Amino acid sequence: MKPVNVGLLGLGTVGGGTVNVLQRNAHEITRRAGRGIRVSCAAARDLNRPRHCNTEGIRLSVDPYSVVDDPEVQIVVELIGGVELARELILRAIANGRHVVTANKALIALHGNELFAAARERGVMVAFEAAVAGGIPIIKAVREGLAGNRIEWLAGIINGTCNYVLTAMRDEGREFDEVLADAQRLGYAEADPAFDVDGIDAAHKLTILASIAFGIPLQFERLHVEGIRHIARTDVVYAEELGYRIKHLGFARTTTQGIELRVHPTLIPYRRLIANVDGVMNAILVKGDAVGPTLYYGAGAGAEPTASAVVADLVDVVRALTSDPENRVPHLAFQPDALADTPILPMEAVETAYYLRLQALDRPGVLADVTRILGERGISIEAMVQKEPVEGQDDVPVILLTQRVREGQMNDAIQHIERLDSVTAPVTRIRVEGLGR
Ligand code: HSE
């Protein structure tokens, strides 16, 4: 049988990795897919740039439309990133009856509902395994491997840059800014590192995961998103003293009132496996009612790990080329007419435990004031540490761990604590999750 022709949009890091994996593993891939898969044409912005792959036999162009309009191409692989142009090209590929594979998390999170509707209409597939956690086959695992379960919650370290920064702050005793500069130099961070450290990249990925886990439409705008800029090295140290690690987590949970969708730094007990996922590595913990907790670990970025997911999608698409479009695995795991309109909880209604760090004057009655404010709002203290004052400084750090409470109550308590004359700086608040049940 003739090989399937793939048109590649983007020949950068992941594009080059995809060409290399397809060429190197051609024999294995053909044995799996039942047909060869070859890149017949590719578009790149600058054809003179040195490539990390062999482009012999690939028709190269600077015009991405020449790829999506090429009559020989059966599958378009979009690896250019960004939103507007990628959206336009994919919609055009779909209109041309081409199947699509993409690694574009922002595009799927923001426009996936529209793209999947267009793809269904035209009877083509849009596959996006590489959009979440790079090489970890988490979409496949949740959408197909856990299809017998009711997913209760999932928690993921899904941004390698944040994990690299937090790990280095702990292991090397350095502050946020210096470590971020390293992450940029090493090429882990997105072109605009704000996407990483302000939590947006993780929010794109969590949007997608939550959708396939709970059978809800993609709703990026409903997420609560926080990054890691406000985490100080001292928080990392105090968390360790209390038996916790700080990880930047994407967290989604179903409750009787609705679904929690949130991205923020989180204290998790250090004995959890996921608390020991360090450096740029990613991991996702998924709790299904039948299977219990399951953990998926691996490289969340990089040329060949991401290409691994792209090529797996290509194999899936090739296997399904002749199948009845109505009987393919649905894009968002649940049948499109069975997506639920479960409400997404506002952050004030979310219940969690908290780590609080206050900077307070070292004088009698200060702690009594703080505990009174918490007590009046029904907030119970689990642990408390006060450090000795450093010589020459008249305020001291006070660290509190609380039991679970609604975020709205905690917001009110923090406002009142910050109004105390004896409290000298804004309170640092980090949410705590046990991830045990
Ligand atoms: N910038 C992303 C990260 C890369 O740090 O995880 C892959 O999405």
XYZ file of C-alpha atoms and ligand atoms in Angstrom:
445
model
C 0.000 0.000 0.000
C 1.225 3.500 -0.790
C 2.593 5.508 2.177
C 0.420 8.212 3.695
C 1.580 11.746 2.849
C 1.991 14.189 5.691
C 2.326 17.959 5.306
C 4.261 19.627 8.092
C 3.644 23.188 9.253
C 6.766 24.247 11.133
C 10.214 22.741 10.920
C 11.643 23.950 14.215
C 12.522 21.883 17.272
C 9.449 19.629 17.319
C 9.074 19.591 13.511
C 12.691 18.451 13.154
C 12.177 15.849 15.892
C 9.080 14.537 14.102
C 10.957 14.132 10.799
C 13.789 12.329 12.615
C 11.513 9.927 14.515
C 9.475 9.131 11.391
C 12.662 8.397 9.438
C 14.554 6.506 12.142
C 11.631 4.312 13.204
C 10.040 3.984 9.754
C 10.073 0.188 9.871
C 8.414 -0.083 13.308
C 5.922 2.659 12.464
C 4.883 0.914 9.231
C 4.455 -2.380 11.119
C 2.173 -0.602 13.569
C 0.188 1.632 11.221
C -0.148 -0.880 8.384
C 1.225 1.742 5.949
C 4.304 3.905 5.706
C 4.047 7.518 6.894
C 6.209 10.062 5.047
C 6.532 13.814 5.242
C 6.012 14.885 1.641
C 6.089 18.661 2.172
C 6.832 21.167 4.906
C 6.530 24.891 5.457
C 9.053 26.903 7.458
C 9.438 30.649 7.943
C 13.113 30.739 6.989
C 14.395 28.090 4.599
C 18.019 29.104 5.154
C 18.063 28.236 8.826
C 20.172 25.179 9.653
C 17.907 22.150 10.281
C 18.358 19.335 12.774
C 16.824 16.818 10.405
C 17.280 15.368 6.948
C 14.888 17.148 4.572
C 15.832 15.159 1.471
C 12.676 14.223 -0.439
C 10.579 16.826 1.414
C 9.247 19.718 -0.673
C 10.023 22.844 1.331
C 8.182 26.129 1.137
C 7.782 29.347 3.090
C 4.063 29.319 2.287
C 2.034 27.305 4.836
C -1.045 27.464 2.592
C 0.840 25.453 -0.041
C 0.934 22.620 2.523
C -2.708 22.705 3.620
C -3.863 23.047 -0.008
C -1.558 20.335 -1.396
C -3.870 17.703 -2.981
C -1.421 14.886 -2.153
C -1.361 15.609 1.584
C -3.698 13.465 3.712
C -2.661 14.615 7.180
C -1.533 18.118 8.171
C 0.726 18.359 11.231
C 0.639 21.820 12.812
C 3.742 22.697 14.810
C 4.018 26.448 14.290
C 2.462 27.392 17.656
C 0.668 30.692 18.241
C -3.058 31.013 17.869
C -4.448 33.036 14.959
C -2.475 31.747 11.971
C -2.553 28.191 13.331
C -6.345 28.391 13.723
C -6.794 29.688 10.209
C -4.540 27.013 8.691
C -6.182 24.177 10.598
C -9.693 25.330 9.684
C -8.595 25.443 6.062
C -6.998 21.976 6.279
C -10.267 20.660 7.756
C -12.324 22.354 5.040
C -10.014 20.665 2.508
C -10.877 17.299 4.107
C -7.436 16.790 5.690
C -6.931 15.163 9.059
C -4.933 17.256 11.513
C -2.365 16.523 14.212
C -1.318 19.406 16.436
C 0.868 20.080 19.472
C -0.748 23.475 20.009
C -2.145 23.624 23.560
C -3.172 27.296 23.429
C -5.087 26.723 20.213
C -6.930 23.648 21.511
C -7.711 25.267 24.877
C -9.035 28.474 23.277
C -10.567 27.252 20.006
C -10.844 23.477 20.359
C -14.667 23.533 20.567
C -14.836 25.320 17.213
C -12.156 23.137 15.564
C -13.736 19.872 16.708
C -17.165 20.960 15.500
C -15.707 21.810 12.082
C -13.824 18.488 12.003
C -16.970 16.505 12.865
C -18.886 18.272 10.155
C -16.219 17.320 7.603
C -15.668 13.788 9.004
C -11.968 14.312 9.792
C -9.861 13.832 12.904
C -7.989 16.442 14.939
C -5.478 14.737 17.235
C -3.613 16.631 19.965
C -1.727 14.226 22.244
C 1.406 16.411 22.083
C -0.495 19.431 23.403
C -0.437 18.184 27.008
C 2.687 17.053 28.840
C 4.807 16.478 25.705
C 5.743 12.822 25.448
C 3.458 11.476 28.189
C 0.485 9.749 26.520
C -1.928 11.319 28.984
C -4.711 12.148 26.511
C -4.787 8.541 25.352
C -4.680 7.264 28.932
C -7.552 9.414 30.199
C -9.685 9.282 27.061
C -9.336 5.575 26.345
C -7.460 3.730 29.096
C -9.675 5.104 31.887
C -12.918 5.101 29.888
C -14.596 2.788 32.416
C -14.073 5.209 35.300
C -15.755 8.229 36.728
C -12.751 10.539 37.097
C -12.874 12.140 40.555
C -9.877 14.455 40.321
C -6.555 14.989 38.618
C -3.469 16.926 39.604
C -0.604 17.600 37.229
C 2.862 19.063 37.167
C 2.320 20.185 33.604
C 4.752 23.042 33.203
C 8.385 21.960 33.148
C 9.714 25.502 33.538
C 7.850 26.096 36.815
C 8.962 22.708 38.088
C 12.565 23.417 37.115
C 12.473 26.791 38.900
C 10.870 25.441 42.104
C 13.263 22.463 42.177
C 16.312 24.695 41.793
C 15.025 27.093 44.474
C 14.875 24.124 46.837
C 18.048 22.260 45.842
C 20.330 25.200 45.167
C 18.919 27.719 47.615
C 18.462 30.363 44.911
C 15.721 32.915 44.376
C 13.085 32.898 41.611
C 14.639 35.500 39.269
C 18.088 33.932 38.978
C 16.695 30.473 38.329
C 14.257 31.714 35.679
C 17.139 33.282 33.766
C 18.776 29.814 33.688
C 15.574 28.156 32.466
C 15.408 30.655 29.596
C 19.056 30.103 28.701
C 18.508 26.333 28.649
C 15.500 26.744 26.339
C 12.845 25.246 28.675
C 10.724 28.357 28.944
C 8.228 29.483 26.273
C 9.304 32.391 24.021
C 7.465 34.625 26.488
C 8.333 33.106 29.902
C 5.262 34.789 31.418
C 3.255 31.977 29.801
C 5.142 29.544 32.003
C 5.706 31.360 35.290
C 2.291 33.050 35.377
C 0.557 29.706 34.908
C -1.010 30.303 31.478
C 0.701 27.371 29.766
C -0.399 25.027 32.576
C -3.920 26.490 32.365
C -4.116 25.661 28.645
C -3.124 22.083 29.423
C -5.485 21.756 32.408
C -8.384 23.048 30.296
C -7.818 20.158 27.894
C -7.324 17.531 30.597
C -10.440 18.576 32.506
C -12.518 18.446 29.385
C -11.584 14.868 28.505
C -11.729 13.772 32.150
C -15.195 15.126 32.948
C -16.853 15.380 29.541
C -17.297 19.161 29.593
C -16.616 21.716 26.839
C -13.210 23.438 26.834
C -13.547 26.458 29.150
C -10.184 28.167 29.524
C -11.802 31.431 30.657
C -13.321 29.756 33.739
C -10.026 28.626 35.289
C -8.441 30.210 38.340
C -4.811 30.816 37.331
C -1.817 31.722 39.497
C 1.878 31.473 38.736
C 4.961 31.153 40.918
C 6.410 34.680 40.950
C 5.295 35.297 44.538
C 6.969 32.172 45.928
C 10.052 33.066 47.949
C 12.902 30.751 48.725
C 11.861 30.972 52.407
C 8.456 29.440 51.543
C 10.207 26.496 49.931
C 12.316 26.035 53.092
C 9.387 26.353 55.529
C 7.289 23.957 53.454
C 10.089 21.380 53.700
C 10.282 21.865 57.465
C 6.581 21.100 57.688
C 6.904 17.951 55.534
C 5.731 19.427 52.212
C 7.067 20.316 48.767
C 5.797 23.270 46.754
C 4.762 22.246 43.248
C 2.990 24.267 40.586
C -0.118 22.156 39.971
C -3.013 22.082 37.601
C -5.870 20.711 39.693
C -9.368 19.653 38.637
C -11.969 17.964 40.821
C -15.652 17.151 40.645
C -17.678 18.041 43.720
C -21.390 17.885 44.385
C -21.619 21.655 43.709
C -19.596 21.733 40.504
C -16.129 21.370 39.061
C -12.979 22.982 40.480
C -10.521 24.095 37.808
C -7.436 25.769 39.208
C -3.750 26.298 38.529
C -1.553 27.496 41.389
C 1.464 26.653 43.534
C 0.488 23.943 46.005
C 2.019 22.373 49.084
C 1.867 18.587 48.779
C 3.156 16.045 51.308
C 6.744 15.174 50.354
C 6.018 11.444 50.646
C 3.698 11.486 47.625
C 5.399 10.157 44.489
C 4.356 13.254 42.547
C 6.080 15.491 45.111
C 9.356 13.899 43.989
C 8.980 14.768 40.324
C 11.809 17.246 39.890
C 13.473 19.465 37.319
C 11.730 19.854 33.975
C 9.890 16.548 34.224
C 6.076 16.414 34.140
C 3.663 14.073 35.919
C -0.097 13.746 36.177
C -1.930 11.978 38.976
C -5.427 10.855 37.960
C -7.938 9.394 40.386
C -10.628 7.194 38.873
C -13.380 5.664 41.000
C -12.644 2.142 39.788
C -8.889 2.162 39.241
C -7.926 4.435 42.181
C -4.961 6.793 41.816
C -2.770 6.399 38.702
C 0.422 8.339 37.943
C 1.905 9.210 34.546
C 5.458 10.555 34.389
C 7.816 11.677 31.642
C 9.320 14.466 29.608
C 6.866 17.311 29.096
C 8.787 19.053 26.329
C 11.731 18.655 23.964
C 12.148 17.669 20.318
C 11.823 13.894 20.390
C 9.584 13.466 23.462
C 7.040 15.778 21.814
C 7.620 14.104 18.432
C 6.861 10.784 20.133
C 3.326 12.046 20.837
C 2.936 13.597 17.361
C 3.943 10.347 15.668
C 1.648 8.294 17.913
C -1.222 10.527 16.762
C -0.158 10.033 13.137
C -0.272 6.254 13.615
C -3.729 6.544 15.211
C -5.026 8.676 12.357
C -3.595 6.343 9.705
C -5.186 3.319 11.403
C -8.543 5.087 11.445
C -8.404 6.518 7.900
C -10.936 4.077 6.565
C -13.129 3.872 9.682
C -16.644 5.269 9.848
C -16.260 8.884 11.122
C -19.265 8.375 13.438
C -17.490 5.539 15.212
C -14.097 7.059 15.937
C -12.864 7.939 19.420
C -14.564 11.316 20.125
C -12.201 14.317 20.222
C -13.085 15.126 23.839
C -13.531 11.504 24.997
C -17.321 11.806 25.438
C -19.816 11.820 22.575
C -20.229 15.442 21.421
C -23.970 15.469 22.203
C -23.255 14.062 25.682
C -21.000 16.865 26.957
C -22.249 18.112 30.333
C -22.915 21.714 31.368
C -21.728 21.100 34.947
C -20.991 24.484 36.555
C -17.373 25.485 37.169
C -17.053 26.628 40.786
C -15.912 30.208 41.451
C -12.671 30.209 43.417
C -14.418 31.646 46.535
C -16.437 28.413 46.771
C -13.424 26.084 46.527
C -12.446 24.347 49.736
C -8.803 23.656 50.508
C -6.223 23.857 53.290
C -3.746 26.750 53.410
C -0.151 27.648 54.189
C 0.088 31.278 55.352
C 3.287 33.252 55.897
C 2.965 36.519 57.793
C 5.585 39.028 58.680
C 4.643 40.343 62.159
C 6.150 42.604 64.827
C 7.731 40.638 67.654
C 5.500 41.868 70.492
C 2.908 40.384 72.889
C -0.597 39.690 71.623
C 0.175 39.534 67.894
C -0.415 35.810 67.565
C -3.548 36.104 69.706
C -4.940 38.681 67.230
C -4.176 36.451 64.267
C -5.657 33.305 65.804
C -8.764 35.261 66.892
C -9.375 36.410 63.312
C -9.009 32.846 62.054
C -11.094 31.369 64.908
C -13.956 33.827 64.353
C -14.239 32.510 60.794
C -14.166 28.858 61.818
C -10.641 28.378 60.471
C -8.780 25.775 62.463
C -4.977 25.893 62.734
C -3.133 22.636 62.019
C 0.464 23.738 62.647
C 2.295 26.951 63.484
C 5.968 27.975 63.399
C 7.417 31.270 64.567
C 11.065 31.980 63.872
C 13.367 33.926 66.178
C 13.932 37.518 65.083
C 17.062 38.140 63.060
C 19.339 40.624 64.861
C 18.493 44.211 63.956
C 15.050 43.284 62.600
C 11.927 43.809 64.688
C 9.521 41.666 62.680
C 9.470 37.893 62.434
C 8.011 35.353 60.038
C 5.041 33.359 61.319
C 3.989 30.311 59.349
C 0.565 28.715 59.742
C -1.005 25.627 58.239
C -4.794 25.603 58.411
C -7.425 22.931 57.955
C -9.701 22.961 54.937
C -11.876 26.047 54.571
C -13.712 27.823 51.776
C -11.532 30.273 49.874
C -14.069 33.065 50.487
C -13.632 32.679 54.266
C -9.872 32.669 53.906
C -9.906 35.815 51.725
C -11.851 37.595 54.439
C -9.484 36.377 57.178
C -6.407 37.469 55.211
C -7.891 40.940 54.645
C -8.412 41.337 58.401
C -4.950 39.997 59.256
C -3.327 42.426 56.817
C -5.159 45.316 58.516
C -3.476 44.598 61.866
C -0.839 47.258 62.759
C 1.481 44.496 63.854
C 1.461 42.772 60.453
C 4.101 44.460 58.325
C 3.718 42.908 54.844
C 1.085 41.261 52.652
C 0.310 37.683 53.682
C 1.702 34.946 51.424
C -0.943 32.265 50.879
C -0.272 28.893 49.265
C -2.949 26.238 48.993
C -2.328 22.761 50.404
C -3.583 19.495 48.898
C -3.032 16.053 50.442
C -3.648 14.192 47.112
C -4.276 11.062 49.127
C -7.934 10.234 48.482
N 7.133 25.682 28.213
C 6.533 24.405 28.384
C 7.001 23.873 29.740
C 6.934 23.480 27.263
O 7.845 24.515 30.389
O 6.530 22.843 30.168
C 5.945 22.499 26.813
O 4.628 22.875 26.790
